[in-house]
């Protein structure tokens, strides 16, 4: 255990100090300090510089992310000093507000205490803002992805609203204590009603989506140290909403309704009604976000940006790893360069990793 940590810490610190052009002297001094801390306490603490660099590189190493060109512009917010649920909840609200930035979304990451023996913070939500899903006698209402978490919230005392787009409360747990549940204040939430540039009837579907995807259930791992609560966000790529969240049969499943309203022959596969409905739903998502001044990227631009990222990394003589199955967009994948080349799905560290659900 200690040996692994010593090794991981050294490996990270060397590459960090090298990329940041620190002197050999600075590196050696720091390595000694880290070693001493690990040997006497079983762990070590990152400096602010190491933390920020580690968080950025974790993004750079995220094989499933097409948006990595901007890895160096991550806004890292160090909240390792907070020790109560109340303080953490306030910091999460601050994250939502500053990342949303009235629509000009800032890629951000707030980092809470690292995992040490007998001390862990967990955010139970998958994303800080997410819609509830309910099992009812008439079928599923809301987002099926949130079924089990919604049930947990209700058991913890949350009042269900039985709407299609109810924002779930935030649930925080410290050190195996009973979790704390809190509603996100309305004024912090930015949502975009989905309408279509030509089809007037589209707004009658009453679809909307929240502005900022803030993943809150992954571990940030840097140099052998694990941050179990370290929520982060970018902005959306349109297809995440238009070709998955609102379209998947196991999510909001909107294609049949849209196909019908477009007067397509939804009985025939040959009519390509799903493809046509998908295209208009995605047009509507991009149009609505753009018109409301909320940052979003289309999949063609995102792929071009990813190409630029690959070129930049090559210049720096770093290899780009990737998970092809995630990198290709779900709409018109073969129109992007990504489709036509292989990527090595090798895991580099620092990185973001999954952790078992706490419930
Ligand atoms: N795909 C997830 C969603 O639709 C969000 C994942 C992160 N996406 C991003 N653009 N940073 O909610």
Short mmCIF file of C-alpha atoms and ligand atoms in Angstrom, two decimals:
data_model
loop_
_atom_site.label_atom_id
_atom_site.label_comp_id
_atom_site.label_asym_id
_atom_site.label_seq_id
_atom_site.Cartn_x
_atom_site.Cartn_y
_atom_site.Cartn_z
CA UNK A 1 0.00 0.00 0.00
CA UNK A 2 2.56 2.56 1.18
CA UNK A 3 4.93 1.38 -1.55
CA UNK A 4 2.28 1.89 -4.21
CA UNK A 5 1.53 5.36 -2.90
CA UNK A 6 5.22 6.30 -2.80
CA UNK A 7 5.57 5.16 -6.38
CA UNK A 8 2.44 6.90 -7.69
CA UNK A 9 3.30 10.09 -5.83
CA UNK A 10 6.79 10.18 -7.24
CA UNK A 11 5.66 9.46 -10.78
CA UNK A 12 3.06 12.23 -10.66
CA UNK A 13 5.34 14.78 -9.04
CA UNK A 14 8.10 14.19 -11.57
CA UNK A 15 5.85 14.68 -14.57
CA UNK A 16 4.07 17.62 -12.94
CA UNK A 17 7.28 19.47 -12.14
CA UNK A 18 8.71 18.69 -15.55
CA UNK A 19 5.67 19.99 -17.45
CA UNK A 20 5.59 23.09 -15.24
CA UNK A 21 9.31 23.74 -15.85
CA UNK A 22 10.30 23.55 -12.18
CA UNK A 23 13.98 23.16 -11.31
CA UNK A 24 15.61 19.87 -10.39
CA UNK A 25 16.22 21.38 -6.92
CA UNK A 26 12.51 22.16 -6.41
CA UNK A 27 11.61 18.65 -7.50
CA UNK A 28 14.06 16.94 -5.15
CA UNK A 29 13.01 19.05 -2.17
CA UNK A 30 9.36 18.30 -2.82
CA UNK A 31 9.92 14.57 -3.32
CA UNK A 32 11.67 14.37 0.06
CA UNK A 33 8.85 16.21 1.73
CA UNK A 34 6.25 13.91 0.17
CA UNK A 35 8.18 10.79 1.15
CA UNK A 36 8.45 11.93 4.75
CA UNK A 37 4.76 12.73 4.94
CA UNK A 38 3.77 9.39 3.46
CA UNK A 39 6.02 7.43 5.78
CA UNK A 40 4.86 9.25 8.92
CA UNK A 41 1.16 9.68 8.13
CA UNK A 42 0.29 7.19 5.40
CA UNK A 43 -0.68 9.90 2.92
CA UNK A 44 0.46 13.30 1.64
CA UNK A 45 -1.17 16.57 0.65
CA UNK A 46 -0.88 18.24 -2.72
CA UNK A 47 0.21 21.84 -3.03
CA UNK A 48 -2.26 24.16 -4.73
CA UNK A 49 -0.14 24.06 -7.90
CA UNK A 50 -0.02 20.26 -7.93
CA UNK A 51 -3.75 20.03 -7.33
CA UNK A 52 -4.60 22.38 -10.16
CA UNK A 53 -2.23 20.72 -12.58
CA UNK A 54 -3.41 17.24 -11.56
CA UNK A 55 -7.06 18.12 -12.10
CA UNK A 56 -6.32 19.55 -15.54
CA UNK A 57 -4.27 16.55 -16.62
CA UNK A 58 -7.01 14.23 -15.35
CA UNK A 59 -9.28 15.94 -17.89
CA UNK A 60 -6.58 15.68 -20.58
CA UNK A 61 -6.44 11.94 -19.88
CA UNK A 62 -10.21 11.35 -20.01
CA UNK A 63 -10.45 8.89 -22.87
CA UNK A 64 -14.19 9.27 -23.28
CA UNK A 65 -14.19 13.07 -23.59
CA UNK A 66 -14.26 14.77 -27.00
CA UNK A 67 -13.91 18.24 -25.40
CA UNK A 68 -10.33 17.91 -24.18
CA UNK A 69 -8.86 20.75 -26.26
CA UNK A 70 -9.71 23.07 -23.37
CA UNK A 71 -8.11 20.99 -20.60
CA UNK A 72 -5.70 23.75 -19.66
CA UNK A 73 -8.53 26.22 -19.06
CA UNK A 74 -10.22 24.28 -16.29
CA UNK A 75 -11.18 26.54 -13.40
CA UNK A 76 -9.98 24.60 -10.35
CA UNK A 77 -11.56 25.58 -7.04
CA UNK A 78 -9.71 24.30 -3.98
CA UNK A 79 -12.15 23.58 -1.13
CA UNK A 80 -10.09 20.98 0.70
CA UNK A 81 -10.32 23.01 3.89
CA UNK A 82 -14.07 22.54 4.36
CA UNK A 83 -15.19 20.11 7.03
CA UNK A 84 -18.95 20.35 7.49
CA UNK A 85 -21.85 19.40 5.25
CA UNK A 86 -23.17 22.96 5.40
CA UNK A 87 -19.91 24.41 4.10
CA UNK A 88 -19.76 21.83 1.36
CA UNK A 89 -23.32 22.52 0.28
CA UNK A 90 -22.54 26.24 0.04
CA UNK A 91 -19.48 25.45 -2.07
CA UNK A 92 -21.62 23.31 -4.38
CA UNK A 93 -24.07 26.17 -4.80
CA UNK A 94 -21.12 28.47 -5.58
CA UNK A 95 -19.91 25.95 -8.14
CA UNK A 96 -23.31 25.89 -9.85
CA UNK A 97 -23.48 29.67 -9.95
CA UNK A 98 -19.94 30.39 -11.14
CA UNK A 99 -19.84 27.50 -13.65
CA UNK A 100 -23.21 28.56 -15.09
CA UNK A 101 -22.03 32.18 -15.29
CA UNK A 102 -25.41 33.30 -16.66
CA UNK A 103 -24.97 31.01 -19.68
CA UNK A 104 -21.32 31.66 -20.57
CA UNK A 105 -20.38 28.33 -19.05
CA UNK A 106 -16.97 28.01 -17.38
CA UNK A 107 -15.46 24.50 -17.22
CA UNK A 108 -14.89 24.15 -13.48
CA UNK A 109 -13.96 21.69 -10.80
CA UNK A 110 -14.41 22.03 -7.06
CA UNK A 111 -12.21 19.74 -5.00
CA UNK A 112 -13.13 18.70 -1.46
CA UNK A 113 -11.12 16.75 1.11
CA UNK A 114 -9.07 13.83 -0.05
CA UNK A 115 -9.87 10.36 1.21
CA UNK A 116 -7.92 9.52 4.39
CA UNK A 117 -8.64 6.81 6.97
CA UNK A 118 -12.01 7.48 8.69
CA UNK A 119 -12.68 10.57 6.62
CA UNK A 120 -14.65 10.59 3.35
CA UNK A 121 -17.06 12.97 1.67
CA UNK A 122 -19.49 11.67 -0.89
CA UNK A 123 -21.95 13.45 -3.11
CA UNK A 124 -24.68 10.91 -3.80
CA UNK A 125 -25.97 12.65 -6.94
CA UNK A 126 -24.71 11.54 -10.35
CA UNK A 127 -24.86 15.18 -11.51
CA UNK A 128 -25.53 18.18 -9.25
CA UNK A 129 -28.49 19.15 -11.43
CA UNK A 130 -30.55 16.21 -12.68
CA UNK A 131 -34.22 15.43 -13.21
CA UNK A 132 -36.13 12.98 -11.01
CA UNK A 133 -37.64 9.77 -12.35
CA UNK A 134 -40.68 8.06 -10.82
CA UNK A 135 -42.20 4.65 -11.30
CA UNK A 136 -45.98 5.16 -11.49
CA UNK A 137 -48.91 2.93 -12.41
CA UNK A 138 -49.03 4.63 -15.83
CA UNK A 139 -45.34 3.93 -16.43
CA UNK A 140 -42.19 5.91 -15.78
CA UNK A 141 -42.46 9.65 -15.28
CA UNK A 142 -39.44 11.93 -15.69
CA UNK A 143 -35.90 10.68 -16.30
CA UNK A 144 -35.64 6.88 -16.03
CA UNK A 145 -31.91 7.31 -15.37
CA UNK A 146 -32.74 8.78 -11.95
CA UNK A 147 -35.19 6.09 -10.74
CA UNK A 148 -33.13 4.58 -7.93
CA UNK A 149 -31.65 7.88 -6.72
CA UNK A 150 -35.10 9.52 -6.72
CA UNK A 151 -36.40 6.71 -4.53
CA UNK A 152 -33.48 7.24 -2.14
CA UNK A 153 -34.28 10.97 -1.92
CA UNK A 154 -37.92 10.21 -1.14
CA UNK A 155 -36.85 7.78 1.58
CA UNK A 156 -34.63 10.49 3.03
CA UNK A 157 -37.65 12.78 3.28
CA UNK A 158 -37.73 14.59 -0.08
CA UNK A 159 -41.21 15.55 -1.24
CA UNK A 160 -41.77 14.11 -4.75
CA UNK A 161 -43.42 16.49 -7.21
CA UNK A 162 -44.33 13.96 -9.91
CA UNK A 163 -43.39 16.23 -12.81
CA UNK A 164 -41.42 15.40 -15.93
CA UNK A 165 -38.51 17.71 -15.13
CA UNK A 166 -38.21 17.99 -11.32
CA UNK A 167 -34.71 18.98 -10.24
CA UNK A 168 -33.52 16.56 -7.57
CA UNK A 169 -32.10 17.74 -4.24
CA UNK A 170 -28.40 17.44 -3.43
CA UNK A 171 -27.42 14.66 -1.04
CA UNK A 172 -24.12 14.85 0.86
CA UNK A 173 -22.59 12.33 3.20
CA UNK A 174 -19.61 12.80 5.50
CA UNK A 175 -17.79 9.93 7.20
CA UNK A 176 -20.58 7.35 7.17
CA UNK A 177 -22.89 9.78 8.96
CA UNK A 178 -26.55 10.09 8.02
CA UNK A 179 -26.69 11.92 4.64
CA UNK A 180 -27.91 15.53 4.42
CA UNK A 181 -30.39 16.54 1.75
CA UNK A 182 -30.96 20.04 0.40
CA UNK A 183 -32.89 21.63 -2.49
CA UNK A 184 -30.97 23.76 -4.97
CA UNK A 185 -32.25 27.35 -4.70
CA UNK A 186 -34.35 28.18 -7.76
CA UNK A 187 -32.33 31.27 -8.68
CA UNK A 188 -29.22 29.15 -9.26
CA UNK A 189 -30.87 26.93 -11.86
CA UNK A 190 -30.56 27.73 -15.54
CA UNK A 191 -32.72 25.67 -17.89
CA UNK A 192 -33.43 25.95 -21.60
CA UNK A 193 -36.93 25.39 -23.01
CA UNK A 194 -36.54 23.48 -26.28
CA UNK A 195 -38.16 24.97 -29.37
CA UNK A 196 -37.53 24.55 -33.10
CA UNK A 197 -36.52 27.29 -35.57
CA UNK A 198 -39.26 26.24 -38.07
CA UNK A 199 -41.69 23.80 -36.42
CA UNK A 200 -43.97 25.93 -34.25
CA UNK A 201 -45.57 22.86 -32.66
CA UNK A 202 -42.25 21.82 -31.11
CA UNK A 203 -42.76 23.96 -28.02
CA UNK A 204 -46.05 22.16 -27.30
CA UNK A 205 -43.92 19.15 -26.35
CA UNK A 206 -42.82 21.24 -23.32
CA UNK A 207 -39.30 19.86 -23.41
CA UNK A 208 -36.43 21.50 -21.61
CA UNK A 209 -32.97 20.65 -20.35
CA UNK A 210 -30.65 22.12 -17.72
CA UNK A 211 -27.72 24.25 -18.90
CA UNK A 212 -24.73 22.67 -17.14
CA UNK A 213 -23.80 18.99 -16.75
CA UNK A 214 -21.87 18.78 -13.44
CA UNK A 215 -20.67 15.22 -12.86
CA UNK A 216 -20.47 14.67 -9.11
CA UNK A 217 -20.03 10.93 -8.52
CA UNK A 218 -16.52 10.32 -9.86
CA UNK A 219 -13.20 10.14 -8.03
CA UNK A 220 -10.37 12.45 -9.02
CA UNK A 221 -7.15 10.50 -8.65
CA UNK A 222 -3.85 12.38 -8.57
CA UNK A 223 -0.51 10.81 -7.64
CA UNK A 224 -2.13 8.00 -5.64
CA UNK A 225 -4.41 10.37 -3.71
CA UNK A 226 -8.16 10.04 -4.16
CA UNK A 227 -10.67 12.88 -4.03
CA UNK A 228 -14.05 11.18 -3.67
CA UNK A 229 -15.98 14.43 -3.98
CA UNK A 230 -14.72 16.58 -6.83
CA UNK A 231 -17.59 17.69 -9.07
CA UNK A 232 -16.67 19.02 -12.51
CA UNK A 233 -18.39 20.41 -15.56
CA UNK A 234 -17.90 21.48 -19.15
CA UNK A 235 -20.66 22.62 -21.46
CA UNK A 236 -22.94 20.29 -23.38
CA UNK A 237 -22.40 18.89 -26.84
CA UNK A 238 -25.87 19.06 -28.43
CA UNK A 239 -26.13 15.34 -29.15
CA UNK A 240 -25.84 14.44 -25.46
CA UNK A 241 -29.26 15.99 -25.01
CA UNK A 242 -30.80 15.64 -28.48
CA UNK A 243 -29.55 12.19 -29.46
CA UNK A 244 -29.45 10.58 -26.01
CA UNK A 245 -31.17 12.19 -23.02
CA UNK A 246 -34.34 13.15 -24.84
CA UNK A 247 -34.15 10.43 -27.52
CA UNK A 248 -33.03 7.10 -26.05
CA UNK A 249 -35.86 4.62 -25.61
CA UNK A 250 -34.70 4.14 -22.03
CA UNK A 251 -34.62 7.89 -21.36
CA UNK A 252 -37.23 10.46 -22.45
CA UNK A 253 -37.98 8.50 -25.65
CA UNK A 254 -39.32 11.49 -27.62
CA UNK A 255 -38.73 10.24 -31.19
CA UNK A 256 -42.15 8.59 -31.78
CA UNK A 257 -44.01 11.75 -30.72
CA UNK A 258 -41.77 13.98 -32.81
CA UNK A 259 -42.08 11.61 -35.80
CA UNK A 260 -45.85 11.74 -35.54
CA UNK A 261 -45.93 15.53 -35.32
CA UNK A 262 -43.69 15.66 -38.39
CA UNK A 263 -46.29 13.43 -40.08
CA UNK A 264 -43.72 10.75 -40.85
CA UNK A 265 -44.59 7.11 -41.42
CA UNK A 266 -43.48 5.79 -38.06
CA UNK A 267 -44.66 2.28 -38.98
CA UNK A 268 -41.94 1.92 -41.58
CA UNK A 269 -38.23 1.62 -40.83
CA UNK A 270 -37.64 2.40 -44.48
CA UNK A 271 -39.09 5.90 -44.05
CA UNK A 272 -36.09 6.68 -41.82
CA UNK A 273 -38.49 8.47 -39.49
CA UNK A 274 -36.20 8.01 -36.49
CA UNK A 275 -33.30 9.63 -38.35
CA UNK A 276 -35.49 12.57 -39.43
CA UNK A 277 -36.97 13.05 -35.97
CA UNK A 278 -33.51 12.85 -34.40
CA UNK A 279 -32.18 15.50 -36.75
CA UNK A 280 -34.97 17.96 -35.92
CA UNK A 281 -34.72 17.30 -32.19
CA UNK A 282 -30.98 18.05 -32.36
CA UNK A 283 -31.60 21.15 -34.46
CA UNK A 284 -34.04 22.32 -31.80
CA UNK A 285 -31.59 21.72 -28.92
CA UNK A 286 -28.75 23.67 -30.60
CA UNK A 287 -31.10 26.45 -31.69
CA UNK A 288 -32.62 26.89 -28.22
CA UNK A 289 -29.32 26.95 -26.32
CA UNK A 290 -27.80 29.37 -28.86
CA UNK A 291 -30.81 31.68 -28.76
CA UNK A 292 -30.74 31.75 -24.94
CA UNK A 293 -27.00 32.52 -24.88
CA UNK A 294 -26.12 29.23 -23.15
CA UNK A 295 -22.80 27.64 -24.22
CA UNK A 296 -23.17 24.49 -26.29
CA UNK A 297 -21.15 22.86 -29.07
CA UNK A 298 -22.39 20.90 -32.09
CA UNK A 299 -20.71 17.56 -32.75
CA UNK A 300 -18.96 18.67 -35.97
CA UNK A 301 -17.25 21.59 -34.22
CA UNK A 302 -16.43 19.38 -31.22
CA UNK A 303 -14.76 16.83 -33.52
CA UNK A 304 -12.71 19.59 -35.18
CA UNK A 305 -11.66 20.82 -31.75
CA UNK A 306 -10.68 17.29 -30.81
CA UNK A 307 -8.52 17.10 -33.95
CA UNK A 308 -6.76 20.25 -32.83
CA UNK A 309 -6.24 18.68 -29.41
CA UNK A 310 -4.65 15.64 -31.06
CA UNK A 311 -2.34 17.88 -33.08
CA UNK A 312 -1.31 19.90 -30.03
CA UNK A 313 -0.60 16.78 -28.02
CA UNK A 314 1.51 15.41 -30.85
CA UNK A 315 3.52 18.64 -30.86
CA UNK A 316 4.15 18.18 -27.14
CA UNK A 317 5.18 14.60 -27.87
CA UNK A 318 2.42 13.16 -25.77
CA UNK A 319 0.27 10.30 -27.02
CA UNK A 320 -3.51 10.78 -27.17
CA UNK A 321 -5.48 7.90 -25.71
CA UNK A 322 -9.20 7.56 -26.32
CA UNK A 323 -12.26 5.35 -26.05
CA UNK A 324 -13.52 5.26 -29.65
CA UNK A 325 -16.95 3.96 -28.68
CA UNK A 326 -17.52 7.12 -26.61
CA UNK A 327 -15.62 9.63 -28.74
CA UNK A 328 -17.70 9.16 -31.90
CA UNK A 329 -20.86 11.28 -31.72
CA UNK A 330 -24.17 9.39 -31.82
CA UNK A 331 -25.30 11.45 -34.82
CA UNK A 332 -23.54 11.15 -38.20
CA UNK A 333 -20.40 9.63 -36.63
CA UNK A 334 -18.76 8.83 -39.96
CA UNK A 335 -18.76 12.52 -40.93
CA UNK A 336 -16.11 13.12 -38.24
CA UNK A 337 -12.43 12.14 -38.53
CA UNK A 338 -12.69 10.25 -35.24
CA UNK A 339 -14.75 7.51 -36.85
CA UNK A 340 -12.00 6.72 -39.32
CA UNK A 341 -9.09 6.11 -36.98
CA UNK A 342 -8.31 3.85 -34.04
CA UNK A 343 -7.55 5.10 -30.52
CA UNK A 344 -5.71 3.26 -27.76
CA UNK A 345 -7.95 3.06 -24.70
CA UNK A 346 -5.03 2.96 -22.31
CA UNK A 347 -5.61 4.54 -18.87
CA UNK A 348 -3.16 7.30 -17.98
CA UNK A 349 -3.04 9.04 -14.60
CA UNK A 350 -4.10 11.46 -13.14
CA UNK A 351 -7.65 10.59 -14.17
CA UNK A 352 -11.30 10.54 -13.18
CA UNK A 353 -12.54 7.13 -12.13
CA UNK A 354 -15.86 5.54 -11.26
CA UNK A 355 -16.65 4.55 -7.69
CA UNK A 356 -19.38 2.28 -6.31
CA UNK A 357 -22.67 4.01 -5.51
CA UNK A 358 -22.89 4.85 -1.80
CA UNK A 359 -26.54 3.73 -1.69
N1 LIG B 1 -23.74 12.88 -21.08
C1 LIG B 1 -24.05 13.47 -19.83
C2 LIG B 1 -25.44 14.11 -19.88
O1 LIG B 1 -26.03 14.12 -20.92
C3 LIG B 1 -23.03 14.54 -19.45
C4 LIG B 1 -21.57 14.11 -19.46
C5 LIG B 1 -20.59 15.25 -19.46
N2 LIG B 1 -20.77 16.08 -20.62
C6 LIG B 1 -20.09 17.21 -20.90
N3 LIG B 1 -20.39 17.86 -21.96
N4 LIG B 1 -19.15 17.65 -20.07
O2 LIG B 1 -25.94 14.63 -18.93
#
